[in-house]
Amino acid sequence: GAGVWDNELAHGQWWYGEGAVTMVLSDGYRLGGGVFGMWGRGESDVSAYDWKERGYGPQLVLKRNFRKEQEDKFGQTSLLPAMWGLKLRWLPNDRVTGQNRESGYSQTQKGQKLGLYAEYLERRSPDWLVGVTGEVWHSFDRRIKSTWSGDKPQDRGSSAINVFAQYRINDDWQTRGVLGVSHQNWDKLNFANAYIEARYLETFMCGPRLSLALNKPKTYADVARSDLRTL
C-alpha cells in the first residue's frame, strides 16, 4: 500500500507491505507467519523541519473462515461466508529521524513496537459485506540521540477502530465505505476518519480518506482545529 497526506501544518507520504504463509488446520482455522513493514516521511509547512520513520519485523497470523446463517428480506435463511483474523506484529527496529535545515537541529529515535491487528467480517447477502477492524501499537524501549539536550523520546504508539460496509457492483467491482476513530500517543490527537474505496477483484483498492480532529491538545494551542483536518 502507498499514499499521500496533507493538512495546513504538514504533508507527507506513507508505504507499507506485508506477507504471510499459513497452514490450513481443521474447522476453518489457518495459522502462520510472515513479515510486516511500514515507512513514512513528512515535511512541515510552517517550518524547515522534516522527518522519516520506518519499522519492519515478523508477524504471526491466526484466522478462521466459517459460514454464518443469514436471513434475507423474504425470511429465508442461508449460510454465507464469515471470518475473523488476528495479526501479532513486532517491529524490533522502529526508527524516526528528523531535522531542521535552517537551525541545524537533528534527532534520531530508536525503539521497538508491538502491534495487534484484529478483523471480523461477514457477508450479509450476495451483494453486501460488513465488518469491523481494530489496530493498536505499543511503543517501548525508546532511546533518542538529539542535538538538543532536553529532547525526550516520543511514544510512537497508536490505536484505531473502524466499521465498514461493502457493496458488490458486479463480479469485478466492489465499493467499500469506512467510518472510524483513531488516537496518536505522541501528540494526544484523536481523529474521526471516513473513507471510501473502489475495489477491483478484491485485489486492487484505491480511494480518499478524510480525518477530522476531535480534540486540540496543548501542543496545538495556537492552531485552529480546522488546520488539523487531514486528507
PDB file of C-alpha atoms in Angstrom:
ATOM      1  CA  GLY A   1       0.000   0.000   0.000  1.00  0.00           C
ATOM      2  CA  ALA A   2       1.038   3.614  -0.526  1.00  0.00           C
ATOM      3  CA  GLY A   3      -0.473   7.063  -0.127  1.00  0.00           C
ATOM      4  CA  VAL A   4      -0.026  10.773   0.421  1.00  0.00           C
ATOM      5  CA  TRP A   5      -1.483  13.042   3.126  1.00  0.00           C
ATOM      6  CA  ASP A   6      -1.779  16.784   3.625  1.00  0.00           C
ATOM      7  CA  ASN A   7      -3.125  19.354   6.100  1.00  0.00           C
ATOM      8  CA  GLU A   8      -2.424  23.020   6.876  1.00  0.00           C
ATOM      9  CA  LEU A   9       0.608  22.158   9.051  1.00  0.00           C
ATOM     10  CA  ALA A  10       2.464  19.470   7.105  1.00  0.00           C
ATOM     11  CA  HIS A  11       2.335  16.973   4.263  1.00  0.00           C
ATOM     12  CA  GLY A  12       3.931  13.608   3.569  1.00  0.00           C
ATOM     13  CA  GLN A  13       3.832  10.091   2.167  1.00  0.00           C
ATOM     14  CA  TRP A  14       3.460   6.570   3.602  1.00  0.00           C
ATOM     15  CA  TRP A  15       4.070   2.990   2.454  1.00  0.00           C
ATOM     16  CA  TYR A  16       3.529  -0.440   3.952  1.00  0.00           C
ATOM     17  CA  GLY A  17       3.855  -4.071   2.936  1.00  0.00           C
ATOM     18  CA  GLU A  18       3.134  -7.446   4.462  1.00  0.00           C
ATOM     19  CA  GLY A  19       3.005 -11.134   3.668  1.00  0.00           C
ATOM     20  CA  ALA A  20       2.426 -14.453   5.407  1.00  0.00           C
ATOM     21  CA  VAL A  21       2.434 -18.184   4.773  1.00  0.00           C
ATOM     22  CA  THR A  22      -0.281 -20.122   6.611  1.00  0.00           C
ATOM     23  CA  MET A  23      -1.141 -23.746   7.289  1.00  0.00           C
ATOM     24  CA  VAL A  24      -4.722 -24.938   6.822  1.00  0.00           C
ATOM     25  CA  LEU A  25      -5.918 -26.525  10.055  1.00  0.00           C
ATOM     26  CA  SER A  26      -9.205 -28.195  10.938  1.00  0.00           C
ATOM     27  CA  ASP A  27     -12.542 -26.383  11.279  1.00  0.00           C
ATOM     28  CA  GLY A  28     -11.545 -23.472   9.026  1.00  0.00           C
ATOM     29  CA  TYR A  29      -8.517 -22.290  11.016  1.00  0.00           C
ATOM     30  CA  ARG A  30      -5.293 -21.021   9.462  1.00  0.00           C
ATOM     31  CA  LEU A  31      -2.051 -20.420  11.353  1.00  0.00           C
ATOM     32  CA  GLY A  32       1.154 -18.960  10.013  1.00  0.00           C
ATOM     33  CA  GLY A  33       3.772 -16.268   9.981  1.00  0.00           C
ATOM     34  CA  GLY A  34       5.406 -13.703   7.791  1.00  0.00           C
ATOM     35  CA  VAL A  35       6.743 -10.151   7.693  1.00  0.00           C
ATOM     36  CA  PHE A  36       5.331  -6.634   8.044  1.00  0.00           C
ATOM     37  CA  GLY A  37       6.924  -3.263   7.307  1.00  0.00           C
ATOM     38  CA  MET A  38       5.883   0.381   7.255  1.00  0.00           C
ATOM     39  CA  TRP A  39       7.640   3.552   6.149  1.00  0.00           C
ATOM     40  CA  GLY A  40       6.729   7.212   6.074  1.00  0.00           C
ATOM     41  CA  ARG A  41       8.069  10.726   5.762  1.00  0.00           C
ATOM     42  CA  GLY A  42       6.753  14.225   6.232  1.00  0.00           C
ATOM     43  CA  GLU A  43       7.645  17.880   5.880  1.00  0.00           C
ATOM     44  CA  SER A  44       6.357  20.815   7.904  1.00  0.00           C
ATOM     45  CA  ASP A  45       4.570  23.649   6.100  1.00  0.00           C
ATOM     46  CA  VAL A  46       5.270  26.122   8.928  1.00  0.00           C
ATOM     47  CA  SER A  47       8.993  25.481   9.489  1.00  0.00           C
ATOM     48  CA  ALA A  48      12.023  23.869   7.839  1.00  0.00           C
ATOM     49  CA  TYR A  49      11.531  20.596   9.767  1.00  0.00           C
ATOM     50  CA  ASP A  50      11.194  17.227   8.031  1.00  0.00           C
ATOM     51  CA  TRP A  51      11.230  13.643   9.296  1.00  0.00           C
ATOM     52  CA  LYS A  52      11.303   9.984   8.286  1.00  0.00           C
ATOM     53  CA  GLU A  53      10.115   6.822  10.044  1.00  0.00           C
ATOM     54  CA  ARG A  54      10.485   3.157   9.278  1.00  0.00           C
ATOM     55  CA  GLY A  55       9.949  -0.157  11.029  1.00  0.00           C
ATOM     56  CA  TYR A  56       9.756  -3.785   9.966  1.00  0.00           C
ATOM     57  CA  GLY A  57       9.708  -7.214  11.550  1.00  0.00           C
ATOM     58  CA  PRO A  58       7.896 -10.563  11.857  1.00  0.00           C
ATOM     59  CA  GLN A  59       4.207 -11.205  12.306  1.00  0.00           C
ATOM     60  CA  LEU A  60       2.100 -14.171  13.459  1.00  0.00           C
ATOM     61  CA  VAL A  61      -1.277 -14.767  11.825  1.00  0.00           C
ATOM     62  CA  LEU A  62      -4.323 -16.681  13.080  1.00  0.00           C
ATOM     63  CA  LYS A  63      -7.528 -16.749  11.016  1.00  0.00           C
ATOM     64  CA  ARG A  64     -10.753 -18.694  10.874  1.00  0.00           C
ATOM     65  CA  ASN A  65     -13.124 -18.948   7.914  1.00  0.00           C
ATOM     66  CA  PHE A  66     -16.632 -20.248   8.561  1.00  0.00           C
ATOM     67  CA  ARG A  67     -20.231 -19.873   7.440  1.00  0.00           C
ATOM     68  CA  LYS A  68     -22.904 -17.971   9.332  1.00  0.00           C
ATOM     69  CA  GLU A  69     -26.655 -18.251   8.966  1.00  0.00           C
ATOM     70  CA  GLN A  70     -28.249 -15.131   7.440  1.00  0.00           C
ATOM     71  CA  GLU A  71     -31.894 -14.281   6.778  1.00  0.00           C
ATOM     72  CA  ASP A  72     -32.993 -12.392   3.648  1.00  0.00           C
ATOM     73  CA  LYS A  73     -35.908  -9.961   3.221  1.00  0.00           C
ATOM     74  CA  PHE A  74     -38.252 -12.864   2.401  1.00  0.00           C
ATOM     75  CA  GLY A  75     -37.460 -14.646   5.672  1.00  0.00           C
ATOM     76  CA  GLN A  76     -35.411 -17.362   4.008  1.00  0.00           C
ATOM     77  CA  THR A  77     -32.149 -18.406   5.653  1.00  0.00           C
ATOM     78  CA  SER A  78     -28.844 -19.384   4.061  1.00  0.00           C
ATOM     79  CA  LEU A  79     -25.247 -19.970   5.089  1.00  0.00           C
ATOM     80  CA  LEU A  80     -22.891 -17.202   3.928  1.00  0.00           C
ATOM     81  CA  PRO A  81     -19.110 -16.747   4.412  1.00  0.00           C
ATOM     82  CA  ALA A  82     -17.675 -15.047   7.502  1.00  0.00           C
ATOM     83  CA  MET A  83     -14.206 -14.814   9.027  1.00  0.00           C
ATOM     84  CA  TRP A  84     -12.135 -13.389  11.857  1.00  0.00           C
ATOM     85  CA  GLY A  85      -8.401 -12.823  11.956  1.00  0.00           C
ATOM     86  CA  LEU A  86      -5.593 -11.735  14.273  1.00  0.00           C
ATOM     87  CA  LYS A  87      -2.115 -10.498  13.359  1.00  0.00           C
ATOM     88  CA  LEU A  88       0.516 -10.017  16.061  1.00  0.00           C
ATOM     89  CA  ARG A  89       3.417  -7.861  14.849  1.00  0.00           C
ATOM     90  CA  TRP A  90       6.819  -6.998  16.310  1.00  0.00           C
ATOM     91  CA  LEU A  91       8.981  -4.200  14.948  1.00  0.00           C
ATOM     92  CA  PRO A  92      12.375  -4.547  16.718  1.00  0.00           C
ATOM     93  CA  ASN A  93      13.926  -1.595  14.903  1.00  0.00           C
ATOM     94  CA  ASP A  94      11.370   1.222  14.703  1.00  0.00           C
ATOM     95  CA  ARG A  95      13.343   4.363  13.840  1.00  0.00           C
ATOM     96  CA  VAL A  96      12.421   8.047  13.477  1.00  0.00           C
ATOM     97  CA  THR A  97      14.804  10.746  12.257  1.00  0.00           C
ATOM     98  CA  GLY A  98      14.125  14.462  11.993  1.00  0.00           C
ATOM     99  CA  GLN A  99      15.987  17.628  11.158  1.00  0.00           C
ATOM    100  CA  ASN A 100      15.581  21.387  10.729  1.00  0.00           C
ATOM    101  CA  ARG A 101      17.761  22.530   7.870  1.00  0.00           C
ATOM    102  CA  GLU A 102      17.742  26.167   8.986  1.00  0.00           C
ATOM    103  CA  SER A 103      18.508  25.802  12.705  1.00  0.00           C
ATOM    104  CA  GLY A 104      20.813  22.777  12.462  1.00  0.00           C
ATOM    105  CA  TYR A 105      18.634  20.742  14.859  1.00  0.00           C
ATOM    106  CA  SER A 106      18.523  16.982  14.313  1.00  0.00           C
ATOM    107  CA  GLN A 107      17.405  13.921  16.243  1.00  0.00           C
ATOM    108  CA  THR A 108      17.223  10.165  15.840  1.00  0.00           C
ATOM    109  CA  GLN A 109      14.915   7.989  17.930  1.00  0.00           C
ATOM    110  CA  LYS A 110      15.122   4.208  18.039  1.00  0.00           C
ATOM    111  CA  GLY A 111      12.766   1.791  19.729  1.00  0.00           C
ATOM    112  CA  GLN A 112      10.508  -1.205  19.383  1.00  0.00           C
ATOM    113  CA  LYS A 113       6.817  -1.679  18.691  1.00  0.00           C
ATOM    114  CA  LEU A 114       4.310  -4.439  19.324  1.00  0.00           C
ATOM    115  CA  GLY A 115       1.173  -4.336  17.230  1.00  0.00           C
ATOM    116  CA  LEU A 116      -2.092  -6.272  17.204  1.00  0.00           C
ATOM    117  CA  TYR A 117      -4.465  -6.127  14.239  1.00  0.00           C
ATOM    118  CA  ALA A 118      -7.914  -7.750  14.504  1.00  0.00           C
ATOM    119  CA  GLU A 119     -10.739  -8.066  12.000  1.00  0.00           C
ATOM    120  CA  TYR A 120     -14.175  -9.614  11.724  1.00  0.00           C
ATOM    121  CA  LEU A 121     -16.345  -9.670   8.611  1.00  0.00           C
ATOM    122  CA  GLU A 122     -19.410 -11.449   7.356  1.00  0.00           C
ATOM    123  CA  ARG A 123     -21.409 -11.490   4.147  1.00  0.00           C
ATOM    124  CA  ARG A 124     -24.998 -10.446   4.846  1.00  0.00           C
ATOM    125  CA  SER A 125     -26.211 -11.134   1.300  1.00  0.00           C
ATOM    126  CA  PRO A 126     -24.674 -11.858  -2.118  1.00  0.00           C
ATOM    127  CA  ASP A 127     -24.203  -8.085  -2.533  1.00  0.00           C
ATOM    128  CA  TRP A 128     -23.385  -6.816   0.982  1.00  0.00           C
ATOM    129  CA  LEU A 129     -20.374  -7.447   3.207  1.00  0.00           C
ATOM    130  CA  VAL A 130     -19.929  -5.792   6.631  1.00  0.00           C
ATOM    131  CA  GLY A 131     -17.125  -5.860   9.173  1.00  0.00           C
ATOM    132  CA  VAL A 132     -15.057  -4.224  11.881  1.00  0.00           C
ATOM    133  CA  THR A 133     -11.274  -3.818  12.176  1.00  0.00           C
ATOM    134  CA  GLY A 134      -9.075  -2.665  15.027  1.00  0.00           C
ATOM    135  CA  GLU A 135      -5.376  -1.970  15.451  1.00  0.00           C
ATOM    136  CA  VAL A 136      -3.185  -0.991  18.403  1.00  0.00           C
ATOM    137  CA  TRP A 137       0.564  -0.299  18.584  1.00  0.00           C
ATOM    138  CA  HIS A 138       2.584  -0.280  21.818  1.00  0.00           C
ATOM    139  CA  SER A 139       5.907   1.601  21.731  1.00  0.00           C
ATOM    140  CA  PHE A 140       8.699   0.619  24.156  1.00  0.00           C
ATOM    141  CA  ASP A 141      12.477   0.551  24.659  1.00  0.00           C
ATOM    142  CA  ARG A 142      12.688   4.107  23.330  1.00  0.00           C
ATOM    143  CA  ARG A 143      16.066   5.883  23.025  1.00  0.00           C
ATOM    144  CA  ILE A 144      16.916   9.240  21.452  1.00  0.00           C
ATOM    145  CA  LYS A 145      20.035  10.990  20.230  1.00  0.00           C
ATOM    146  CA  SER A 146      19.499  14.709  19.690  1.00  0.00           C
ATOM    147  CA  THR A 147      21.348  17.982  19.250  1.00  0.00           C
ATOM    148  CA  TRP A 148      19.046  19.406  21.958  1.00  0.00           C
ATOM    149  CA  SER A 149      19.767  18.018  25.425  1.00  0.00           C
ATOM    150  CA  GLY A 150      16.161  18.499  26.541  1.00  0.00           C
ATOM    151  CA  ASP A 151      14.717  16.121  23.945  1.00  0.00           C
ATOM    152  CA  LYS A 152      12.767  13.113  25.233  1.00  0.00           C
ATOM    153  CA  PRO A 153      11.745  10.070  23.174  1.00  0.00           C
ATOM    154  CA  GLN A 154       8.215  10.160  21.766  1.00  0.00           C
ATOM    155  CA  ASP A 155       5.665   7.440  22.425  1.00  0.00           C
ATOM    156  CA  ARG A 156       5.089   6.239  18.859  1.00  0.00           C
ATOM    157  CA  GLY A 157       2.099   4.085  19.808  1.00  0.00           C
ATOM    158  CA  SER A 158      -1.370   4.491  18.337  1.00  0.00           C
ATOM    159  CA  SER A 159      -4.789   2.846  18.153  1.00  0.00           C
ATOM    160  CA  ALA A 160      -7.731   2.762  15.745  1.00  0.00           C
ATOM    161  CA  ILE A 161     -11.067   1.057  15.187  1.00  0.00           C
ATOM    162  CA  ASN A 162     -13.203   1.054  12.025  1.00  0.00           C
ATOM    163  CA  VAL A 163     -16.522  -0.316  10.800  1.00  0.00           C
ATOM    164  CA  PHE A 164     -17.281  -0.822   7.123  1.00  0.00           C
ATOM    165  CA  ALA A 165     -19.936  -1.835   4.627  1.00  0.00           C
ATOM    166  CA  GLN A 166     -19.061  -3.123   1.170  1.00  0.00           C
ATOM    167  CA  TYR A 167     -21.350  -3.352  -1.845  1.00  0.00           C
ATOM    168  CA  ARG A 168     -20.891  -5.621  -4.854  1.00  0.00           C
ATOM    169  CA  ILE A 169     -21.409  -3.663  -8.078  1.00  0.00           C
ATOM    170  CA  ASN A 170     -20.642  -6.636 -10.362  1.00  0.00           C
ATOM    171  CA  ASP A 171     -18.346  -9.658 -10.494  1.00  0.00           C
ATOM    172  CA  ASP A 172     -15.267  -7.433 -10.862  1.00  0.00           C
ATOM    173  CA  TRP A 173     -16.015  -4.242  -8.908  1.00  0.00           C
ATOM    174  CA  GLN A 174     -16.975  -3.506  -5.322  1.00  0.00           C
ATOM    175  CA  THR A 175     -17.079  -0.320  -3.256  1.00  0.00           C
ATOM    176  CA  ARG A 176     -16.434  -0.020   0.490  1.00  0.00           C
ATOM    177  CA  GLY A 177     -17.319   2.811   2.874  1.00  0.00           C
ATOM    178  CA  VAL A 178     -15.481   3.045   6.209  1.00  0.00           C
ATOM    179  CA  LEU A 179     -16.041   5.063   9.407  1.00  0.00           C
ATOM    180  CA  GLY A 180     -13.764   5.015  12.447  1.00  0.00           C
ATOM    181  CA  VAL A 181     -11.815   6.769  15.178  1.00  0.00           C
ATOM    182  CA  SER A 182      -8.077   6.794  15.944  1.00  0.00           C
ATOM    183  CA  HIS A 183      -5.633   8.071  18.575  1.00  0.00           C
ATOM    184  CA  GLN A 184      -1.966   9.116  18.324  1.00  0.00           C
ATOM    185  CA  ASN A 185       0.065   8.681  21.510  1.00  0.00           C
ATOM    186  CA  TRP A 186       2.833  11.102  20.506  1.00  0.00           C
ATOM    187  CA  ASP A 187       0.655  14.230  20.354  1.00  0.00           C
ATOM    188  CA  LYS A 188      -2.573  13.005  22.061  1.00  0.00           C
ATOM    189  CA  LEU A 189      -4.687  13.766  18.983  1.00  0.00           C
ATOM    190  CA  ASN A 190      -7.959  11.935  18.377  1.00  0.00           C
ATOM    191  CA  PHE A 191      -9.445  11.742  14.885  1.00  0.00           C
ATOM    192  CA  ALA A 192     -12.739  10.772  13.296  1.00  0.00           C
ATOM    193  CA  ASN A 193     -11.967   9.081   9.992  1.00  0.00           C
ATOM    194  CA  ALA A 194     -14.085   8.457   6.897  1.00  0.00           C
ATOM    195  CA  TYR A 195     -13.016   6.973   3.600  1.00  0.00           C
ATOM    196  CA  ILE A 196     -14.356   5.211   0.555  1.00  0.00           C
ATOM    197  CA  GLU A 197     -12.636   2.645  -1.657  1.00  0.00           C
ATOM    198  CA  ALA A 198     -13.120   1.400  -5.176  1.00  0.00           C
ATOM    199  CA  ARG A 199     -12.091  -2.283  -5.192  1.00  0.00           C
ATOM    200  CA  TYR A 200     -11.241  -4.333  -8.275  1.00  0.00           C
ATOM    201  CA  LEU A 201     -11.338  -8.144  -8.000  1.00  0.00           C
ATOM    202  CA  GLU A 202     -10.753  -7.754  -4.228  1.00  0.00           C
ATOM    203  CA  THR A 203      -7.101  -7.211  -5.153  1.00  0.00           C
ATOM    204  CA  PHE A 204      -6.632  -3.539  -6.056  1.00  0.00           C
ATOM    205  CA  MET A 205      -8.110  -0.861  -3.771  1.00  0.00           C
ATOM    206  CA  CYS A 206      -7.925   2.920  -4.032  1.00  0.00           C
ATOM    207  CA  GLY A 207      -9.740   5.881  -2.534  1.00  0.00           C
ATOM    208  CA  PRO A 208      -9.680   9.090  -0.453  1.00  0.00           C
ATOM    209  CA  ARG A 209      -9.670   9.375   3.333  1.00  0.00           C
ATOM    210  CA  LEU A 210     -10.669  12.368   5.478  1.00  0.00           C
ATOM    211  CA  SER A 211      -9.567  12.753   9.126  1.00  0.00           C
ATOM    212  CA  LEU A 212     -11.169  15.365  11.407  1.00  0.00           C
ATOM    213  CA  ALA A 213      -9.551  16.287  14.737  1.00  0.00           C
ATOM    214  CA  LEU A 214     -11.843  15.614  17.716  1.00  0.00           C
ATOM    215  CA  ASN A 215      -9.650  17.448  20.244  1.00  0.00           C
ATOM    216  CA  LYS A 216      -6.873  20.023  20.389  1.00  0.00           C
ATOM    217  CA  PRO A 217      -4.059  19.160  22.853  1.00  0.00           C
ATOM    218  CA  LYS A 218      -1.742  21.782  24.370  1.00  0.00           C
ATOM    219  CA  THR A 219       0.789  21.152  21.589  1.00  0.00           C
ATOM    220  CA  TYR A 220      -1.671  22.769  19.171  1.00  0.00           C
ATOM    221  CA  ALA A 221      -2.911  25.579  21.444  1.00  0.00           C
ATOM    222  CA  ASP A 222      -2.146  28.246  18.826  1.00  0.00           C
ATOM    223  CA  VAL A 223      -3.525  26.222  15.911  1.00  0.00           C
ATOM    224  CA  ALA A 224      -7.096  26.198  14.635  1.00  0.00           C
ATOM    225  CA  ARG A 225      -8.693  22.771  14.776  1.00  0.00           C
ATOM    226  CA  SER A 226      -9.555  23.079  11.088  1.00  0.00           C
ATOM    227  CA  ASP A 227      -5.811  23.247  10.325  1.00  0.00           C
ATOM    228  CA  LEU A 228      -5.529  19.665  11.595  1.00  0.00           C
ATOM    229  CA  ARG A 229      -8.077  18.357   9.090  1.00  0.00           C
ATOM    230  CA  THR A 230      -6.127  15.844   7.020  1.00  0.00           C
ATOM    231  CA  LEU A 231      -6.862  14.429   3.568  1.00  0.00           C
TER     232      LEU A 231
END
